[in-house]
Amino acid sequence: MQSIRNPNDIEFNIRRIEEDLKTQVKNTMQIRELIKEEKDLTSMIGAGSTFDFEHALRQMVTYYENYKGNPFLPIENFSINDPIIFEHLNKEIEQDWRMPLLSVSIKDFPNEKGYFMLWKISLISDSREQKVIPIFINCDFILRPMAGKKIWEAILDKDRIITVRKGEEIDTETKNKLYKVSQEFAYDTFLTMKAELEKRNEETYRKYLYALNLRIEAAQRIGIENIRKHKLMTLNREKAEIEANYQAGKKICPDFKPILIAYME
């Protein structure tokens, strides 16, 4: 229809249809193996996660409310959209270095004496980009990467018997050593997160810029001068905003803080 109205633009209009068809064919070829009737999917049965998310939410609120002296909170029907759950999930948690540490022992779990920590690393430019890293450093300040993961798994195991008592305060020298070793260990994680965010920002920028340039190209063909100028002015402002957001996304600053430090007996 556009080509009938504007015969001079027929190549432009046809080219877009041709590119769309090529994209559809390419996508179809990529997923052809997935839609074959004879594909064997039996190996995927039972491969899903067994993590009970709703149960974990209820446990989180129950433990916290019990700690606060409210053991009778009715939470049987809570879901992730419940206001109380939402409030808990958005709490900013950070270990207070000035307070005595928790002293923890796990029954029938062999481990060195040392410090088990959960550190949160996040990218300031994108609050969604954050990870919690379990780290264990023994009393000689030697990092044990696998021990951190194993202790974290044991703590999350509901069948484990865990004893917790009030421990000692941590001195400044110990604090600085723990921070330094933990930061060095988390650096590779930061680089990975940074690269993933930069790639995502670049792809989003190129996608928006391509679509915007097509709209600018179309606006330049508007015959009425006032309408053309107004449209181009609006699109140029939008382009400047996209460019500014893209440049701002390049400024990545990591935030690294402890959300739990405990002494393992």
CSV table of N, CA and C in Angstrom, one decimal, residues 11 14 28 68 74 80 90 96 105 118 127 131 161 177 185 187-188 240 257:
chain,number,residue,atom,x,y,z
A,11,GLU,N,11.5,0.2,-3.4
A,11,GLU,CA,12.7,-0.5,-3.0
A,11,GLU,C,12.9,-0.5,-1.5
A,14,ILE,N,10.1,-2.8,0.1
A,14,ILE,CA,10.3,-4.2,-0.2
A,14,ILE,C,11.5,-4.7,0.6
A,28,THR,N,13.8,-20.0,12.2
A,28,THR,CA,13.1,-21.3,12.0
A,28,THR,C,14.2,-22.4,11.9
A,68,LYS,N,12.6,-11.1,66.3
A,68,LYS,CA,12.1,-9.9,66.8
A,68,LYS,C,11.0,-10.0,67.9
A,74,PRO,N,0.9,-15.1,61.3
A,74,PRO,CA,0.3,-16.1,60.4
A,74,PRO,C,0.8,-15.9,58.9
A,80,ILE,N,5.3,-14.2,47.2
A,80,ILE,CA,6.3,-13.2,46.9
A,80,ILE,C,5.6,-11.8,46.8
A,90,ASN,N,13.4,-6.6,50.2
A,90,ASN,CA,14.0,-5.3,49.9
A,90,ASN,C,14.8,-4.7,51.0
A,96,ASP,N,27.5,-5.4,60.9
A,96,ASP,CA,28.0,-4.4,61.7
A,96,ASP,C,29.4,-4.9,62.3
A,105,SER,N,28.7,-23.6,65.2
A,105,SER,CA,29.2,-24.9,65.0
A,105,SER,C,28.1,-25.8,64.4
A,118,LEU,N,29.4,-14.0,54.1
A,118,LEU,CA,28.6,-13.7,52.9
A,118,LEU,C,28.9,-12.3,52.5
A,127,SER,N,21.1,-1.7,39.7
A,127,SER,CA,20.9,-2.3,41.0
A,127,SER,C,20.5,-3.7,40.9
A,131,LYS,N,25.4,-10.1,43.3
A,131,LYS,CA,25.6,-11.5,43.7
A,131,LYS,C,26.1,-11.6,45.1
A,161,ILE,N,22.1,-29.8,62.3
A,161,ILE,CA,21.9,-29.3,63.6
A,161,ILE,C,23.0,-28.2,63.8
A,177,LYS,N,42.3,-7.6,57.2
A,177,LYS,CA,42.8,-8.8,56.5
A,177,LYS,C,41.7,-9.6,55.8
A,185,PHE,N,39.4,-12.2,46.2
A,185,PHE,CA,38.7,-13.4,45.7
A,185,PHE,C,37.5,-13.0,44.8
A,187,TYR,N,37.2,-10.4,42.9
A,187,TYR,CA,37.5,-9.5,41.8
A,187,TYR,C,37.1,-10.2,40.4
A,188,ASP,N,37.3,-11.5,40.3
A,188,ASP,CA,37.0,-12.1,39.0
A,188,ASP,C,35.5,-12.1,38.8
A,240,ALA,N,19.4,11.8,21.6
A,240,ALA,CA,20.4,12.4,22.6
A,240,ALA,C,20.2,11.7,24.0
A,257,LYS,N,30.2,-5.3,50.1
A,257,LYS,CA,30.0,-5.2,51.5
A,257,LYS,C,29.6,-6.6,52.1
